[in-house]
Each structure stands twice: as structure tokens, then as C-alpha cells.
């Protein structure tokens, strides 16, 4: 999902000598018009190590990409006002999408990872490297977190959000880190 720390996580993975991550390769609409276009682009990405000098000097044990839209640095200063009438329906929709994705990929080898897990538990990066079959390395990123401080300081109408989610299945999202 956007704004989940995925760019930071991708740079961490890409700092591993045996990982080749190619970023947001499906940002352009023309690259996601239909399934055959997507498969062709994925084939090109996965074959880059064989046909070009874009690979690292070590054998790639994992090749990947990120599929989402670019974000602006303006986000660091932006304090959104949450639409209260859409808050619960949007959270339900996001949960259904996540559940559907998990259902679609249940037979695929995968690992479920949350941004908070990586930030709070440094062994998660070791778990990811193990899952990918990589030799353990210290992973580094040049990216910096743009939103600092508690969630209550990031949302303009936090008090309304708190009232709306209190007593719902989404109340856990109110937890301050």
C-alpha cells in the first residue's frame, strides 16, 4: 500500500548484493493496460541480469519490483482531514482487498510483513533474507522517514477520527507508537 514504508523497505532489500529490485516498474499506465503487457514487462525485468550490465556483480538470488504510484515530498508537510462519512467504508474496503490478496496468493510462497514490524523488530530483516534464501547481510537505506511523531499529530481532525473508530474493529489503528 502507498505510504506504508515500502520505498524504504525496497532500498533496504536492494542494498543486499544478491538482490536486484527494479522499483516501481508499473507506474506508467501503458505498462499495466492488460495481463500480457504486465507479463512481458515482468519477463524483461527478470531477464535483465542475463541480457544487460544492469545487474550487480554477484549472482542475484532474488529479483523484484514495486507496484505502486510515486509520491511527492510535499507529503511530509501535509496534514489530511479524514472524511468521516468514508472512513469506515474505506477501512472495510481496504480490509476486503487485503483479504482477497491473501486468498489469491495463499498457494504462493509468501511472507507477510508490516512496516511497524520492521521498525520495531530488526530481526524481521533477517527473516526476509532467510525467506528469500539470501546470505545474511546488514541492509541499509538512504531514505529518511518523512512523517515523525504520533499519528494524532499527523491528522488534522484526529479527535473526530478517534470518536468514529472507538468501539469498532478498527479501534486498534488508533494505537500510538
PDB file of C-alpha atoms in Angstrom:
ATOM      1  CA  UNK A   1       0.000   0.000   0.000  1.00  0.00           C
ATOM      2  CA  UNK A   2       1.123   3.564  -0.579  1.00  0.00           C
ATOM      3  CA  UNK A   3       2.697   5.469   2.281  1.00  0.00           C
ATOM      4  CA  UNK A   4       3.474   2.198   4.070  1.00  0.00           C
ATOM      5  CA  UNK A   5       7.271   2.477   4.099  1.00  0.00           C
ATOM      6  CA  UNK A   6       7.630   0.236   1.051  1.00  0.00           C
ATOM      7  CA  UNK A   7      10.146   2.543  -0.662  1.00  0.00           C
ATOM      8  CA  UNK A   8      12.358   2.411   2.413  1.00  0.00           C
ATOM      9  CA  UNK A   9      11.932  -1.355   2.647  1.00  0.00           C
ATOM     10  CA  UNK A  10      12.792  -1.751  -1.046  1.00  0.00           C
ATOM     11  CA  UNK A  11      16.014   0.241  -0.652  1.00  0.00           C
ATOM     12  CA  UNK A  12      16.932  -1.936   2.331  1.00  0.00           C
ATOM     13  CA  UNK A  13      16.460  -5.092   0.263  1.00  0.00           C
ATOM     14  CA  UNK A  14      18.255  -3.610  -2.741  1.00  0.00           C
ATOM     15  CA  UNK A  15      21.298  -2.886  -0.574  1.00  0.00           C
ATOM     16  CA  UNK A  16      21.856  -6.659  -0.431  1.00  0.00           C
ATOM     17  CA  UNK A  17      24.414  -7.750  -3.026  1.00  0.00           C
ATOM     18  CA  UNK A  18      22.250 -10.715  -4.115  1.00  0.00           C
ATOM     19  CA  UNK A  19      19.019  -8.735  -4.579  1.00  0.00           C
ATOM     20  CA  UNK A  20      18.042  -6.824  -7.683  1.00  0.00           C
ATOM     21  CA  UNK A  21      14.953  -4.689  -7.158  1.00  0.00           C
ATOM     22  CA  UNK A  22      13.778  -2.500 -10.000  1.00  0.00           C
ATOM     23  CA  UNK A  23      11.417  -0.126  -8.211  1.00  0.00           C
ATOM     24  CA  UNK A  24       8.012   0.971  -9.425  1.00  0.00           C
ATOM     25  CA  UNK A  25       8.015  -0.538 -12.911  1.00  0.00           C
ATOM     26  CA  UNK A  26       4.232  -0.286 -13.383  1.00  0.00           C
ATOM     27  CA  UNK A  27       3.827   3.435 -12.683  1.00  0.00           C
ATOM     28  CA  UNK A  28       3.097   4.311 -16.318  1.00  0.00           C
ATOM     29  CA  UNK A  29      -0.463   3.412 -17.339  1.00  0.00           C
ATOM     30  CA  UNK A  30       0.814   1.922 -20.614  1.00  0.00           C
ATOM     31  CA  UNK A  31       2.728  -0.673 -18.581  1.00  0.00           C
ATOM     32  CA  UNK A  32      -0.410  -2.030 -16.916  1.00  0.00           C
ATOM     33  CA  UNK A  33      -3.020  -1.970 -19.687  1.00  0.00           C
ATOM     34  CA  UNK A  34      -3.560  -5.743 -19.757  1.00  0.00           C
ATOM     35  CA  UNK A  35      -2.161  -9.006 -18.443  1.00  0.00           C
ATOM     36  CA  UNK A  36       0.074  -9.739 -21.439  1.00  0.00           C
ATOM     37  CA  UNK A  37       1.767  -6.314 -21.177  1.00  0.00           C
ATOM     38  CA  UNK A  38       2.384  -6.918 -17.471  1.00  0.00           C
ATOM     39  CA  UNK A  39       3.819 -10.400 -18.112  1.00  0.00           C
ATOM     40  CA  UNK A  40       6.103  -9.032 -20.862  1.00  0.00           C
ATOM     41  CA  UNK A  41       7.451  -6.321 -18.553  1.00  0.00           C
ATOM     42  CA  UNK A  42       7.983  -8.815 -15.740  1.00  0.00           C
ATOM     43  CA  UNK A  43       9.868 -11.111 -18.131  1.00  0.00           C
ATOM     44  CA  UNK A  44      12.118  -8.214 -19.150  1.00  0.00           C
ATOM     45  CA  UNK A  45      12.834  -7.326 -15.517  1.00  0.00           C
ATOM     46  CA  UNK A  46      13.599 -10.910 -14.536  1.00  0.00           C
ATOM     47  CA  UNK A  47      15.880 -11.347 -17.581  1.00  0.00           C
ATOM     48  CA  UNK A  48      17.897  -8.140 -17.037  1.00  0.00           C
ATOM     49  CA  UNK A  49      20.606  -9.999 -15.137  1.00  0.00           C
ATOM     50  CA  UNK A  50      21.153 -12.242 -18.158  1.00  0.00           C
ATOM     51  CA  UNK A  51      20.990  -9.739 -21.013  1.00  0.00           C
ATOM     52  CA  UNK A  52      22.402  -6.481 -19.679  1.00  0.00           C
ATOM     53  CA  UNK A  53      25.029  -4.951 -17.478  1.00  0.00           C
ATOM     54  CA  UNK A  54      22.379  -3.624 -15.089  1.00  0.00           C
ATOM     55  CA  UNK A  55      22.908  -6.492 -12.693  1.00  0.00           C
ATOM     56  CA  UNK A  56      25.214  -6.392  -9.712  1.00  0.00           C
ATOM     57  CA  UNK A  57      28.498  -8.258  -9.839  1.00  0.00           C
ATOM     58  CA  UNK A  58      27.121 -11.090  -7.732  1.00  0.00           C
ATOM     59  CA  UNK A  59      24.537 -13.732  -8.562  1.00  0.00           C
ATOM     60  CA  UNK A  60      21.006 -12.453  -7.987  1.00  0.00           C
ATOM     61  CA  UNK A  61      19.126 -14.737  -5.660  1.00  0.00           C
ATOM     62  CA  UNK A  62      16.034 -12.523  -5.694  1.00  0.00           C
ATOM     63  CA  UNK A  63      14.763 -10.168  -8.375  1.00  0.00           C
ATOM     64  CA  UNK A  64      11.734  -7.993  -7.823  1.00  0.00           C
ATOM     65  CA  UNK A  65       9.849  -4.789  -8.310  1.00  0.00           C
ATOM     66  CA  UNK A  66       7.467  -2.489  -6.521  1.00  0.00           C
ATOM     67  CA  UNK A  67       3.997  -1.855  -7.892  1.00  0.00           C
ATOM     68  CA  UNK A  68       2.537   1.480  -6.793  1.00  0.00           C
ATOM     69  CA  UNK A  69       2.471   5.157  -7.660  1.00  0.00           C
ATOM     70  CA  UNK A  70       5.193   7.724  -6.960  1.00  0.00           C
ATOM     71  CA  UNK A  71       4.749  10.099  -4.053  1.00  0.00           C
ATOM     72  CA  UNK A  72       5.856  13.721  -3.560  1.00  0.00           C
ATOM     73  CA  UNK A  73       7.991  15.174  -0.749  1.00  0.00           C
ATOM     74  CA  UNK A  74       5.084  17.540  -0.100  1.00  0.00           C
ATOM     75  CA  UNK A  75       3.522  14.716   1.919  1.00  0.00           C
ATOM     76  CA  UNK A  76       5.808  15.499   4.840  1.00  0.00           C
ATOM     77  CA  UNK A  77       4.036  18.822   5.419  1.00  0.00           C
ATOM     78  CA  UNK A  78       0.542  17.673   4.577  1.00  0.00           C
ATOM     79  CA  UNK A  79      -1.968  17.064   7.381  1.00  0.00           C
ATOM     80  CA  UNK A  80      -5.021  15.412   5.853  1.00  0.00           C
ATOM     81  CA  UNK A  81      -8.569  15.922   7.022  1.00  0.00           C
ATOM     82  CA  UNK A  82     -10.206  12.499   7.090  1.00  0.00           C
ATOM     83  CA  UNK A  83     -13.675  12.301   5.513  1.00  0.00           C
ATOM     84  CA  UNK A  84     -15.726  10.872   8.377  1.00  0.00           C
ATOM     85  CA  UNK A  85     -18.510   9.509   6.154  1.00  0.00           C
ATOM     86  CA  UNK A  86     -15.981   7.492   4.123  1.00  0.00           C
ATOM     87  CA  UNK A  87     -13.639   6.422   6.936  1.00  0.00           C
ATOM     88  CA  UNK A  88     -15.304   3.155   7.962  1.00  0.00           C
ATOM     89  CA  UNK A  89     -16.336   2.110   4.428  1.00  0.00           C
ATOM     90  CA  UNK A  90     -12.791   2.776   3.170  1.00  0.00           C
ATOM     91  CA  UNK A  91     -11.269   0.755   6.002  1.00  0.00           C
ATOM     92  CA  UNK A  92     -13.692  -2.096   5.263  1.00  0.00           C
ATOM     93  CA  UNK A  93     -12.798  -1.908   1.566  1.00  0.00           C
ATOM     94  CA  UNK A  94      -9.047  -1.962   2.318  1.00  0.00           C
ATOM     95  CA  UNK A  95      -9.531  -4.959   4.614  1.00  0.00           C
ATOM     96  CA  UNK A  96     -11.505  -6.816   1.932  1.00  0.00           C
ATOM     97  CA  UNK A  97      -8.758  -6.082  -0.625  1.00  0.00           C
ATOM     98  CA  UNK A  98      -6.093  -7.372   1.758  1.00  0.00           C
ATOM     99  CA  UNK A  99      -8.135 -10.498   2.488  1.00  0.00           C
ATOM    100  CA  UNK A 100      -8.700 -11.069  -1.238  1.00  0.00           C
ATOM    101  CA  UNK A 101      -4.993 -10.691  -1.967  1.00  0.00           C
ATOM    102  CA  UNK A 102      -4.161 -13.188   0.766  1.00  0.00           C
ATOM    103  CA  UNK A 103      -6.740 -15.596  -0.660  1.00  0.00           C
ATOM    104  CA  UNK A 104      -5.356 -15.213  -4.205  1.00  0.00           C
ATOM    105  CA  UNK A 105      -1.796 -15.830  -3.071  1.00  0.00           C
ATOM    106  CA  UNK A 106      -2.465 -18.488  -0.430  1.00  0.00           C
ATOM    107  CA  UNK A 107      -0.908 -21.188  -2.597  1.00  0.00           C
ATOM    108  CA  UNK A 108       2.100 -18.983  -3.417  1.00  0.00           C
ATOM    109  CA  UNK A 109       5.131 -18.953  -1.159  1.00  0.00           C
ATOM    110  CA  UNK A 110       4.979 -15.565   0.538  1.00  0.00           C
ATOM    111  CA  UNK A 111       5.803 -13.655   3.674  1.00  0.00           C
ATOM    112  CA  UNK A 112       3.503 -11.126   5.328  1.00  0.00           C
ATOM    113  CA  UNK A 113       5.344  -8.102   6.628  1.00  0.00           C
ATOM    114  CA  UNK A 114       4.184  -4.824   8.135  1.00  0.00           C
ATOM    115  CA  UNK A 115       6.170  -1.592   8.298  1.00  0.00           C
ATOM    116  CA  UNK A 116       5.721  -1.486  12.072  1.00  0.00           C
ATOM    117  CA  UNK A 117       7.241  -4.968  12.357  1.00  0.00           C
ATOM    118  CA  UNK A 118      10.412  -3.898  10.536  1.00  0.00           C
ATOM    119  CA  UNK A 119      10.758  -0.678  12.550  1.00  0.00           C
ATOM    120  CA  UNK A 120      10.153  -2.308  15.923  1.00  0.00           C
ATOM    121  CA  UNK A 121      11.940  -5.611  15.365  1.00  0.00           C
ATOM    122  CA  UNK A 122      15.245  -5.594  13.479  1.00  0.00           C
ATOM    123  CA  UNK A 123      15.207  -9.406  13.236  1.00  0.00           C
ATOM    124  CA  UNK A 124      12.408  -9.049  10.653  1.00  0.00           C
ATOM    125  CA  UNK A 125      15.006  -8.062   8.043  1.00  0.00           C
ATOM    126  CA  UNK A 126      16.877 -11.276   8.806  1.00  0.00           C
ATOM    127  CA  UNK A 127      13.595 -13.181   8.432  1.00  0.00           C
ATOM    128  CA  UNK A 128      13.067 -11.633   4.979  1.00  0.00           C
ATOM    129  CA  UNK A 129      16.590 -12.527   3.866  1.00  0.00           C
ATOM    130  CA  UNK A 130      16.056 -16.093   5.083  1.00  0.00           C
ATOM    131  CA  UNK A 131      12.707 -16.262   3.240  1.00  0.00           C
ATOM    132  CA  UNK A 132      14.425 -15.115   0.017  1.00  0.00           C
ATOM    133  CA  UNK A 133      17.244 -17.628   0.518  1.00  0.00           C
ATOM    134  CA  UNK A 134      19.859 -14.885   0.810  1.00  0.00           C
ATOM    135  CA  UNK A 135      23.063 -14.859   2.810  1.00  0.00           C
ATOM    136  CA  UNK A 136      22.558 -12.585   5.807  1.00  0.00           C
ATOM    137  CA  UNK A 137      23.797  -9.002   5.318  1.00  0.00           C
ATOM    138  CA  UNK A 138      23.262  -5.712   7.097  1.00  0.00           C
ATOM    139  CA  UNK A 139      20.692  -3.852   4.999  1.00  0.00           C
ATOM    140  CA  UNK A 140      20.891  -0.066   4.655  1.00  0.00           C
ATOM    141  CA  UNK A 141      18.737   2.643   3.134  1.00  0.00           C
ATOM    142  CA  UNK A 142      19.440   6.245   2.230  1.00  0.00           C
ATOM    143  CA  UNK A 143      15.772   7.105   2.613  1.00  0.00           C
ATOM    144  CA  UNK A 144      14.533   9.027   5.616  1.00  0.00           C
ATOM    145  CA  UNK A 145      11.164   8.930   7.308  1.00  0.00           C
ATOM    146  CA  UNK A 146       9.142  11.997   6.327  1.00  0.00           C
ATOM    147  CA  UNK A 147       6.384  11.716   8.936  1.00  0.00           C
ATOM    148  CA  UNK A 148       7.600  11.915  12.511  1.00  0.00           C
ATOM    149  CA  UNK A 149       5.678  11.960  15.737  1.00  0.00           C
ATOM    150  CA  UNK A 150       2.460  10.282  16.796  1.00  0.00           C
ATOM    151  CA  UNK A 151      -0.426   9.718  14.392  1.00  0.00           C
ATOM    152  CA  UNK A 152      -2.534  12.164  16.389  1.00  0.00           C
ATOM    153  CA  UNK A 153      -0.217  14.965  15.173  1.00  0.00           C
ATOM    154  CA  UNK A 154      -0.384  13.831  11.526  1.00  0.00           C
ATOM    155  CA  UNK A 155      -4.165  14.076  11.010  1.00  0.00           C
ATOM    156  CA  UNK A 156      -5.951  17.412  11.183  1.00  0.00           C
ATOM    157  CA  UNK A 157      -9.241  16.053  12.588  1.00  0.00           C
ATOM    158  CA  UNK A 158      -7.781  13.368  14.850  1.00  0.00           C
ATOM    159  CA  UNK A 159     -10.414  13.836  17.580  1.00  0.00           C
ATOM    160  CA  UNK A 160     -13.222  13.054  15.097  1.00  0.00           C
ATOM    161  CA  UNK A 161     -11.324  10.014  13.798  1.00  0.00           C
ATOM    162  CA  UNK A 162     -10.866   8.738  17.354  1.00  0.00           C
ATOM    163  CA  UNK A 163     -14.578   9.087  18.132  1.00  0.00           C
ATOM    164  CA  UNK A 164     -15.590   7.384  14.878  1.00  0.00           C
ATOM    165  CA  UNK A 165     -13.315   4.341  15.337  1.00  0.00           C
ATOM    166  CA  UNK A 166     -13.796   3.853  19.092  1.00  0.00           C
ATOM    167  CA  UNK A 167     -15.608   0.579  19.709  1.00  0.00           C
ATOM    168  CA  UNK A 168     -15.175  -0.661  16.115  1.00  0.00           C
ATOM    169  CA  UNK A 169     -12.887  -3.420  14.793  1.00  0.00           C
ATOM    170  CA  UNK A 170     -10.639  -0.592  13.551  1.00  0.00           C
ATOM    171  CA  UNK A 171     -10.001   0.878  17.006  1.00  0.00           C
ATOM    172  CA  UNK A 172      -6.557  -0.759  17.005  1.00  0.00           C
ATOM    173  CA  UNK A 173      -5.486   1.761  14.350  1.00  0.00           C
ATOM    174  CA  UNK A 174      -5.723   4.475  16.992  1.00  0.00           C
ATOM    175  CA  UNK A 175      -2.823   2.996  18.956  1.00  0.00           C
ATOM    176  CA  UNK A 176       0.074   5.414  19.269  1.00  0.00           C
ATOM    177  CA  UNK A 177       3.563   4.066  18.566  1.00  0.00           C
TER     178      UNK A 177
END
